XYZ file of C-alpha atoms in Angstrom:
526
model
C -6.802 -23.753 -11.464
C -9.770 -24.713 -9.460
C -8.005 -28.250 -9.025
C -5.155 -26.598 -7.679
C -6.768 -24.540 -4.966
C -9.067 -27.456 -4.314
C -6.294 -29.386 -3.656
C -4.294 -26.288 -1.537
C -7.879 -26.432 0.287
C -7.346 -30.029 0.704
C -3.838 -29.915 2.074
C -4.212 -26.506 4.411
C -7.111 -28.587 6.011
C -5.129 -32.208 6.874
C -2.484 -29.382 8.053
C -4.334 -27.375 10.369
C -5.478 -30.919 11.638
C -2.065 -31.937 12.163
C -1.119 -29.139 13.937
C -3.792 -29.551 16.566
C -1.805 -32.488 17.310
C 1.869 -31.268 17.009
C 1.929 -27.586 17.371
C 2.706 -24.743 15.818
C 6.374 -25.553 15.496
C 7.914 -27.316 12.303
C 11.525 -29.013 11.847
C 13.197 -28.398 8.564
C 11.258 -31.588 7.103
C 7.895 -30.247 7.975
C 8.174 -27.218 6.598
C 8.678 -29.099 2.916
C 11.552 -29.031 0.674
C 12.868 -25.919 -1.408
C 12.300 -27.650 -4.494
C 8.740 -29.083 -4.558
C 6.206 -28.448 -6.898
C 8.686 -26.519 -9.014
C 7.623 -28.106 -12.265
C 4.714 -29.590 -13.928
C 4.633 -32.666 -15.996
C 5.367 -31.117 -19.397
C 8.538 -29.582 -17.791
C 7.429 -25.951 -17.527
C 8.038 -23.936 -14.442
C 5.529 -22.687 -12.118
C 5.500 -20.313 -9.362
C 2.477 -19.800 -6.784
C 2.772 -16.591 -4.330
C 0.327 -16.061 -1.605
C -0.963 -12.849 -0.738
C -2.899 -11.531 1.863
C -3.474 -7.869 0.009
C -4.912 -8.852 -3.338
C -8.404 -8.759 -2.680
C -11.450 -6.180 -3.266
C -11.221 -4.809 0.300
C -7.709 -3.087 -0.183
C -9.343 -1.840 -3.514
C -7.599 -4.211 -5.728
C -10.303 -5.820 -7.055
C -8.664 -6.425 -10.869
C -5.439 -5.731 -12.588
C -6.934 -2.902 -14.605
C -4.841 0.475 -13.346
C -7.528 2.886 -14.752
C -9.909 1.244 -11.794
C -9.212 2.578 -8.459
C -6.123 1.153 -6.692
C -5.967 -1.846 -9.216
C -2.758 -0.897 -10.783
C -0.864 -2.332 -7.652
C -1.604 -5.676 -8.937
C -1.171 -4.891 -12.546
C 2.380 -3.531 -11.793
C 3.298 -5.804 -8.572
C 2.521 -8.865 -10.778
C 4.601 -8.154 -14.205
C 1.794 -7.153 -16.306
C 1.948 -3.608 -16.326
C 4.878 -1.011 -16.683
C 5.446 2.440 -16.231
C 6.579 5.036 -18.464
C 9.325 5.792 -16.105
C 10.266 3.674 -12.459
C 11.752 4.307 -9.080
C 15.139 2.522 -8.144
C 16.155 1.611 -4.542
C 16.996 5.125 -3.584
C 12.996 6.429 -5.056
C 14.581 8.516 -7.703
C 13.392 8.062 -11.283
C 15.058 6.245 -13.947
C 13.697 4.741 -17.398
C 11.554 1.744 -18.136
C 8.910 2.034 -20.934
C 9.918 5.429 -21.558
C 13.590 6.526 -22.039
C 13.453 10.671 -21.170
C 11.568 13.376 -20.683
C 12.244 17.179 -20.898
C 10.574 19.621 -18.530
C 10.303 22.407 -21.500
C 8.702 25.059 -18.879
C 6.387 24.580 -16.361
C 3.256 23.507 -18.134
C 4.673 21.458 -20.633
C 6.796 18.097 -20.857
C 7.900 15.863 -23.407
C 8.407 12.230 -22.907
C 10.462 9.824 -25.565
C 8.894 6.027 -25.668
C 11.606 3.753 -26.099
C 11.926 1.925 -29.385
C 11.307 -1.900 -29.528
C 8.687 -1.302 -26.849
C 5.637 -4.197 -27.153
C 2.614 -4.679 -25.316
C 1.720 -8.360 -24.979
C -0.367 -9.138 -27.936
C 2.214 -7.922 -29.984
C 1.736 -4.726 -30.604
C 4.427 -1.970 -30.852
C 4.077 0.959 -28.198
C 4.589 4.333 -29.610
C 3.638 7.445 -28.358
C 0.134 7.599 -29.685
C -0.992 4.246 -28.204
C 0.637 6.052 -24.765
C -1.766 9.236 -25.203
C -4.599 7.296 -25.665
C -3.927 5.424 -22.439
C -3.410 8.471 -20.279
C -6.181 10.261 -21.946
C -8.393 7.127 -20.702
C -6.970 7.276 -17.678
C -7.999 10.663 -17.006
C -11.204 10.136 -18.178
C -12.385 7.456 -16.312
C -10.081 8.122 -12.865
C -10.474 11.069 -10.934
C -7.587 10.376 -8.641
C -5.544 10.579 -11.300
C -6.985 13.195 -13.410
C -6.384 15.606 -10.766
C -3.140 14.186 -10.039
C -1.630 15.162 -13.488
C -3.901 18.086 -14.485
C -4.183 17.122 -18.262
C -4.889 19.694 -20.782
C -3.688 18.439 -23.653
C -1.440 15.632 -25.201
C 0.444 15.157 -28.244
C 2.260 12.227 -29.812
C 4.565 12.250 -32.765
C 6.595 8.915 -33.272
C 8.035 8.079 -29.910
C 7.854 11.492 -28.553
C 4.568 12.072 -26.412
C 3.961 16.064 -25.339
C 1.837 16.666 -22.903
C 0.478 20.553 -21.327
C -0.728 20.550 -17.867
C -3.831 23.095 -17.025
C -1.362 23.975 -14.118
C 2.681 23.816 -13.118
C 3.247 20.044 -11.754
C 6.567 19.958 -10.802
C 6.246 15.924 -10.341
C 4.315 15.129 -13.146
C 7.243 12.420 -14.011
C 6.713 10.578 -10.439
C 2.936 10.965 -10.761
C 3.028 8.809 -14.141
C 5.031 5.966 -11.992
C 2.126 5.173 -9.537
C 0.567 2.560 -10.455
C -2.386 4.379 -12.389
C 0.487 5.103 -14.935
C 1.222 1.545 -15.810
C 0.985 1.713 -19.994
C -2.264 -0.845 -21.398
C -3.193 -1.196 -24.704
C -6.468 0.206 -24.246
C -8.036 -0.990 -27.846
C -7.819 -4.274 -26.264
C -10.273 -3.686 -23.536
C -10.517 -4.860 -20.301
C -13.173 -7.496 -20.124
C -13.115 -9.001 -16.860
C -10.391 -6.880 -15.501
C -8.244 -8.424 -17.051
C -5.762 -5.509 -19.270
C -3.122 -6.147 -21.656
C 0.385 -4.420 -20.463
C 4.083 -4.465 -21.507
C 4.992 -6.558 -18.203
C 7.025 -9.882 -18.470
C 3.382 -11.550 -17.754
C 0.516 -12.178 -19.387
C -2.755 -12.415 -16.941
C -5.086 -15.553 -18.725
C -8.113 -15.513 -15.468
C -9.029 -13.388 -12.562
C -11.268 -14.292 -10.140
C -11.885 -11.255 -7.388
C -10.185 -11.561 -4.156
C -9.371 -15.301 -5.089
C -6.894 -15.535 -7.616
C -4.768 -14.556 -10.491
C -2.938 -16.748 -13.235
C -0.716 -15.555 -15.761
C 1.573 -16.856 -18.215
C 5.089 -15.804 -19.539
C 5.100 -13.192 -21.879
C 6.427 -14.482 -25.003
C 6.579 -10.777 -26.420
C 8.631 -9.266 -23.998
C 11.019 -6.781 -24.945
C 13.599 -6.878 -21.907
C 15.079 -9.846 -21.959
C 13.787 -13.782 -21.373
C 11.321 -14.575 -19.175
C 12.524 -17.381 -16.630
C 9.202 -18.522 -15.216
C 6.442 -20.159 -17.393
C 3.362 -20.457 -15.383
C 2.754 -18.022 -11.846
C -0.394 -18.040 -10.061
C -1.424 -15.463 -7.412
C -3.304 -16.466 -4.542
C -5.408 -14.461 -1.963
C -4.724 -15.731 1.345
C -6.340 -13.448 4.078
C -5.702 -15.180 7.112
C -1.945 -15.044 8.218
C -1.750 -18.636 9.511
C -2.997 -20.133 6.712
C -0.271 -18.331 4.772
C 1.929 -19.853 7.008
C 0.587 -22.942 6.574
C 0.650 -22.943 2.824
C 4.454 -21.972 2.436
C 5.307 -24.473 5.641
C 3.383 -27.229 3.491
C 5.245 -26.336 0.049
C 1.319 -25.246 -1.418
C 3.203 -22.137 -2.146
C 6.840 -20.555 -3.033
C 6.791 -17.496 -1.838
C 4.335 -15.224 0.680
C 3.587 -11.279 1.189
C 1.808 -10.080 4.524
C 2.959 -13.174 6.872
C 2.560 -12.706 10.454
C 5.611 -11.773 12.324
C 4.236 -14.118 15.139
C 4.754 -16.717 12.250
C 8.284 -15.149 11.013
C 10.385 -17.306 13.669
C 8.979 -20.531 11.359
C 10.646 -19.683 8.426
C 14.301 -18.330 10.141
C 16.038 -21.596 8.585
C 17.947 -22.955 5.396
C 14.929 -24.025 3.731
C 13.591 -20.291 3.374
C 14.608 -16.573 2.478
C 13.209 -12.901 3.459
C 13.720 -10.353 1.483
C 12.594 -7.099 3.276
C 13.247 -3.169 2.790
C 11.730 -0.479 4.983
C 9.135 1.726 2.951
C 7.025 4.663 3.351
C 3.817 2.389 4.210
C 2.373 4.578 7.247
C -0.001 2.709 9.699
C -2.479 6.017 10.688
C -5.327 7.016 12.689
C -7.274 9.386 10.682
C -9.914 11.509 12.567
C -13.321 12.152 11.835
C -14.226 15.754 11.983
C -18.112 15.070 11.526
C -17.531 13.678 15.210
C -18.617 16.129 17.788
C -16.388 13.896 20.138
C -13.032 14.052 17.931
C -13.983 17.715 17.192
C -12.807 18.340 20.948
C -9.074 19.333 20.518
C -8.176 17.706 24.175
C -9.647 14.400 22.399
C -7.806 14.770 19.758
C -4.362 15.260 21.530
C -5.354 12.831 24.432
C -5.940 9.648 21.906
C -2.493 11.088 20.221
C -0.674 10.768 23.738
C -2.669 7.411 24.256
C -0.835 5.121 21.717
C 2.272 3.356 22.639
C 3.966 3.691 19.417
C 6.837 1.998 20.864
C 5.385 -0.877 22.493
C 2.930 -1.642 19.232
C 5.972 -1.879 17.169
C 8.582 -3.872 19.421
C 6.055 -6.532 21.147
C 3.389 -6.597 18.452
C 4.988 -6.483 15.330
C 8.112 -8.190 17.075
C 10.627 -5.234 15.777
C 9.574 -5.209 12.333
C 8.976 -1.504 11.897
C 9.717 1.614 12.801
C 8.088 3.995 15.169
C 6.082 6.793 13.303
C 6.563 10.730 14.183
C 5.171 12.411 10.899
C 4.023 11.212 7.539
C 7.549 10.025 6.450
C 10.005 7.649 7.528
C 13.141 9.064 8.602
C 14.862 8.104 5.508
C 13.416 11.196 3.476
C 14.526 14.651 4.250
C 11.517 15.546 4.883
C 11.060 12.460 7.282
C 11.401 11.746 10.992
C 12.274 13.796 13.534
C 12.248 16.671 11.502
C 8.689 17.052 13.189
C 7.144 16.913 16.594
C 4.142 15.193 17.563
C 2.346 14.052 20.903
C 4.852 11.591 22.790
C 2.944 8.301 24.992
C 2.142 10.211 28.438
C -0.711 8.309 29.716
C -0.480 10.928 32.892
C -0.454 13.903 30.748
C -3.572 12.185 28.571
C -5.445 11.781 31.648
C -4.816 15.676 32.736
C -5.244 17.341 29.813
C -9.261 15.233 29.995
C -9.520 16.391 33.106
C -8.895 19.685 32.788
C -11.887 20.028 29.730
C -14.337 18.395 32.014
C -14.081 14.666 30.529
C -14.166 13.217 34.029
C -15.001 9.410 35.485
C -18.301 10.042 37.563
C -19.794 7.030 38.461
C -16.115 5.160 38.821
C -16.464 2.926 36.144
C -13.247 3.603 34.742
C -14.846 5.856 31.426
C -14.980 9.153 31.490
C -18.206 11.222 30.328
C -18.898 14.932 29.993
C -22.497 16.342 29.788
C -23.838 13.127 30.137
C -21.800 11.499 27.523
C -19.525 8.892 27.904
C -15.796 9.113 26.307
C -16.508 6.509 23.327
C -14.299 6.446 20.508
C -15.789 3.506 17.557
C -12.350 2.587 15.807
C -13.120 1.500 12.654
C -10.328 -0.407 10.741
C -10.005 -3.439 8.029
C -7.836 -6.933 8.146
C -5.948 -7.522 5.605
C -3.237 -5.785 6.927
C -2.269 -7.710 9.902
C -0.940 -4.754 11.342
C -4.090 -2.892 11.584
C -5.999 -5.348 14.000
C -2.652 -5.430 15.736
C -2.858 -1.494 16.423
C -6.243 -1.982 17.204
C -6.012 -4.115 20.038
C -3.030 -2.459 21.001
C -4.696 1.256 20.975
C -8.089 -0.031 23.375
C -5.815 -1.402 25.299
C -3.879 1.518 26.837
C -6.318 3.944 25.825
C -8.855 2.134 27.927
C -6.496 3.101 31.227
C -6.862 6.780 30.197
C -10.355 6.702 30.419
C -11.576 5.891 26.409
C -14.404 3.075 25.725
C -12.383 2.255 22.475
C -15.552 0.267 20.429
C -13.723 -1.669 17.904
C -15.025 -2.515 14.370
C -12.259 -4.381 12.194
C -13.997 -5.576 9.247
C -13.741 -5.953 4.967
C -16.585 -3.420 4.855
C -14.563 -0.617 6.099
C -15.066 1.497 3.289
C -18.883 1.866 3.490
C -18.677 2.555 7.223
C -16.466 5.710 6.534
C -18.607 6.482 3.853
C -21.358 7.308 6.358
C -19.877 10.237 7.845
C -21.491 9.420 11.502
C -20.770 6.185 11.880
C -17.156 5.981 12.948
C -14.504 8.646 15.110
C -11.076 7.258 14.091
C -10.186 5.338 10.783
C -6.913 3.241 11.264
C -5.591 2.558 7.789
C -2.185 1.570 6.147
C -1.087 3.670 2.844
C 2.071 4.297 0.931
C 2.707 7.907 1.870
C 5.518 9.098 -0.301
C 4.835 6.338 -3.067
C 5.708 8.712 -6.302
C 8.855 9.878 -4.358
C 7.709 13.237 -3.717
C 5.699 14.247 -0.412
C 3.097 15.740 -1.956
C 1.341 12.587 -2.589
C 0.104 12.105 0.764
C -1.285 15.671 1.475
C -2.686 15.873 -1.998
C -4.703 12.383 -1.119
C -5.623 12.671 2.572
C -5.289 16.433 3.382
C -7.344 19.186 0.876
C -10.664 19.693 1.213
C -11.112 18.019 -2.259
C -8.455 14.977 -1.257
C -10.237 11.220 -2.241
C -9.087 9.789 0.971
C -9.647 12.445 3.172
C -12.406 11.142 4.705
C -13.248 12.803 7.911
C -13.703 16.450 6.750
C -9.984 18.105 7.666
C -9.838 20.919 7.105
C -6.745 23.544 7.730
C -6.515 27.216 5.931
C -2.475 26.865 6.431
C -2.953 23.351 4.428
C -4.560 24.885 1.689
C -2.283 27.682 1.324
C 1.062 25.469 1.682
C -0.235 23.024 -0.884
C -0.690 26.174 -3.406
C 3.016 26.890 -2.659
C 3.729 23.557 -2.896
C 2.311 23.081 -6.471
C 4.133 26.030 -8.147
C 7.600 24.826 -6.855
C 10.216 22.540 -8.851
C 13.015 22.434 -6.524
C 13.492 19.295 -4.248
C 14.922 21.071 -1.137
C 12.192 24.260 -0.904
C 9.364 21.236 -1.474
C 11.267 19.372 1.350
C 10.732 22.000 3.580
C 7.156 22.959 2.677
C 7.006 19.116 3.345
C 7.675 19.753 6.866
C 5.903 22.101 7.458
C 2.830 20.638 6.048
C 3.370 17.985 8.275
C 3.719 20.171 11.431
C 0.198 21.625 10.480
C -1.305 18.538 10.195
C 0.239 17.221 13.558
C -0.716 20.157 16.209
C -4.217 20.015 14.941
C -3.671 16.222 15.693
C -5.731 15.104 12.710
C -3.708 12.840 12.142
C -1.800 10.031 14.154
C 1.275 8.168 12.825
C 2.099 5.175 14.492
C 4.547 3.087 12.666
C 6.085 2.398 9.137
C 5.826 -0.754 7.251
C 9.447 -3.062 6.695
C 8.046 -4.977 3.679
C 9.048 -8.549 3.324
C 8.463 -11.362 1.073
C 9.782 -15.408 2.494
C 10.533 -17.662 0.125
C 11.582 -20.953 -0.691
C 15.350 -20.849 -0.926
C 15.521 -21.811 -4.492
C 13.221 -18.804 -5.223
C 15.656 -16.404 -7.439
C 14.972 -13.016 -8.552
C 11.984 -11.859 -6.082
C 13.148 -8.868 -4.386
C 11.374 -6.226 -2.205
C 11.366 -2.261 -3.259
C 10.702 0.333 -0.884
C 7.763 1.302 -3.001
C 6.059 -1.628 -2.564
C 5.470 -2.037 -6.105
C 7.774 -4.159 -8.082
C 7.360 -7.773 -7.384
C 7.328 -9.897 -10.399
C 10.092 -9.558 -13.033
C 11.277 -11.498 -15.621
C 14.339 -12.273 -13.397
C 11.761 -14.446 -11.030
C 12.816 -17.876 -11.178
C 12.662 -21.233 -9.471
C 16.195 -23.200 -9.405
């Protein structure tokens, strides 16, 4: 491994030399052929992906789902399964597990699958399932409030479990990622977790890479690919570089600015539009943001439009509410602030934020109209928005103070250090809305990191939590979302189209519109 990316190293480096001299631009023959690299010298097939998520900034620091957002790897790369998955439309359907029964509305009973093996060998049965949830609740708080465990059961394949209180989407909660099923007897030294996935992970190294191996125990069917190896490539370009150079077979989180290189014979995209919001979340601990006319200005600020047409080049969709406008609960089924740079600049006006000294930034009481953005890069869209916010923000009057860094997290940690957090996050990622407002919205919500908080919330999520049919949740949905908009806590700018590019002899790599499923044992190389 260390030969490999020493050579990848090697190769991005004569590249990015090259291209000093040539451009940008690549014909068909620069851009390498379909089928290089596709096989090593004892005939096995490899596959290398590059990825500009994988890394300890977006919380993925292992494969190990009972560790904070880790489970995205874990599932994305074949080594962990869930009891139950989502198909194309987000409704569930079985995959380690093969039904469940909602027998009232604290208690559930799942039946494992037979034939069912975790990697080492080992048969999966509904007591080596209970004693992966019940370490999952133990050491995860996200997901022990989640699923509100009181007891479990197993018996055979059958797994009962009692909830302290009615979750009507206890099923989708045990899809996120947290859910995949580990063998936890076999540890997790190094991060490294033992799953029922078509791959087997043999070394980790945080935020740089990720090998794994077929699984020669897997239980659905032959695994086409021998050897894979996940890299972390951060920058965009030299993801770009990497594919263009045949270093790589496949890419997630290209630049679109890079997207017109790989529009040719010698590559594939395989995109699907997801819930993945791109958000400004506000910091109540802010005396500034705890104006409303701030609040409402910065929401009328944004050109949603213009961020996702000339920045992102079309490859999104404009944001209203929390959801996409392929949920019921999604689109214009809300209102929120439209861009009215005129109106922005009124409404400041009228609550005394004025420009005094003609300098172009307003102040009020002596203090001038400074907004510190904080945001991370890994996802290229976020420095994107960034840019794109000061920008026409700055003609309303803001200082926009931009901080886009890796250590994001301990900067909103400090509650009065920052005013607006821009962040990307699956918002409807279990298939059920409450997943974002249980995250992001209660006063006891992990990500909710500026303080929010809203009486009509609390009450709404109450209701929300004691009801089991789809269409009344829809509409609590909504008008969650309606809350959460006039208060303008939140802004919701645009919503991720999720693509892969490949090689064209790359088989079997397909996007979801959970962003979870990546690796398969259909992944192949022709």
């Amino acid at each position: 491994m260390k030969g490999l990316k020493k050579s990848i190293a090697v190769c991005l480096a004569m590249a990015l030399t090259l291209a000093a001299f040539t451009g940008c631009g690549a014909s068909k023959t620069e851009s390498g052929s379909a089928t290089d690299n596709t096989q090593t010298e004892d005939g096995k097939k490899t596959f290398i992906f590059g990825d500009t998520t994988f890394n300890a900034e977006n919380e993925e620091a292992n494969i190990d789902p009972h560790d904070t957002y880790c489970g995205w790897a874990c599932i994305r790369y074949g080594v962990g399964e869930t009891l139950f998955k989502f198909n194309d439309n987000m409704e569930l359907e079985p995959w380690v597990a093969e039904s469940f029964e909602n027998v009232d509305e604290l208690t559930w009973k799942v039946v494992i699958k037979d034939g069912v093996t975790f990697s080492n060998g080992k048969a999966v049965d509904a007591a080596a399932v209970k004693a992966c949830i019940e370490n999952l609740v133990a050491v995860h708080e996200r997901a022990a409030g989640d699923l509100a465990i009181d007891t479990i059961e197993a018996d055979g394949q059958t797994l009962t479990l009692k909830t302290t209180t009615p979750k009507p989407t206890l099923m989708n909660y045990l899809c996120d990622p947290y859910g995949c099923v580990i063998d936890v007897e076999a540890g997790n030294a190094d991060g490294i977790v033992v799953g029922t996935g078509p791959f087997v992970c043999t070394e980790l190294v945080t935020s740089d890479h990720l090998n794994l191996v077929k699984n020669e125990n897997y239980w659905n069917g032959e695994v086409k690919i021998d050897e894979a190896t996940v890299l972390t490539i951060s920058d965009g370009d030299t993801l770009a570089l990497a594919l263009q150079n045949g270093d790589i077979d496949a890419a997630y989180g290209m630049a679109y600015a890079n997207y017109p290189l790989f529009e040719n014979d010698d590559y594939v995209f395989t995109g699907t539009p997801t819930s993945r919001a791109f958000f400004c979340q506000m910091n109540y601990n802010s005396p500034v943001i705890k104006d409303d006319a701030v609040r409402k200005a910065l929401a009328m600020g944004i050109d949603k439009e213009g961020f996702v047409e000339t920045l992102l080049n079309g490859y999104g969709y404009v944001g209203i509410g929390a959801f996409p406008e392929n949920f019921t609960f999604g689109g214009d089924v809300v209102k929120t602030e439209s861009y009215d740079p005129e109106a922005a600049k009124a409404l400041l006006e009228e609550a005394g934020w004025v420009d005094s000294d003609g300098d172009g930034i307003r102040e009020k009481d002596g203090k001038t109209l400074t907004i510190r953005w904080i945001s991370y890069p890994s996802r290229q869209e976020l420095p994107l928005l960034a840019e794109s916010a000061q920008a026409t923000l700055k003609d309303i009057g803001f200082d926009i103070q931009l901080n886009v860094t890796a250590d994001h997290g301990t900067i909103v940690a400090e509650k009065d250090q920052w005013d607006v957090y821009a962040a990307a996050f699956v918002t409807c990622g279990i298939g059920d809305p409450m997943y974002f407002f249980t995250t992001h919205c209660l006063d006891d919500s992990s990500k909710n990191r500026g303080g929010y908080h809203s009486d009509a919330i609390q009450e709404l999520a109450d209701e929300m939590n004691a009801t089991f049919d789809a269409s009344e949740r829809s509409d609590i949905a909504i008008k969650m979302q309606q809350e959460i908009l006039d208060d303008n806590a939140f802004i919701f700018c645009s919503f991720l189209r999720m693509s892969m590019i490949m090689k064209s002899n790359v088989t079997g790599l397909e996007a979801h519109p959970s962003d979870y499923y990546e690796f398969t044992a259909d992944l192949d190389i022709e």
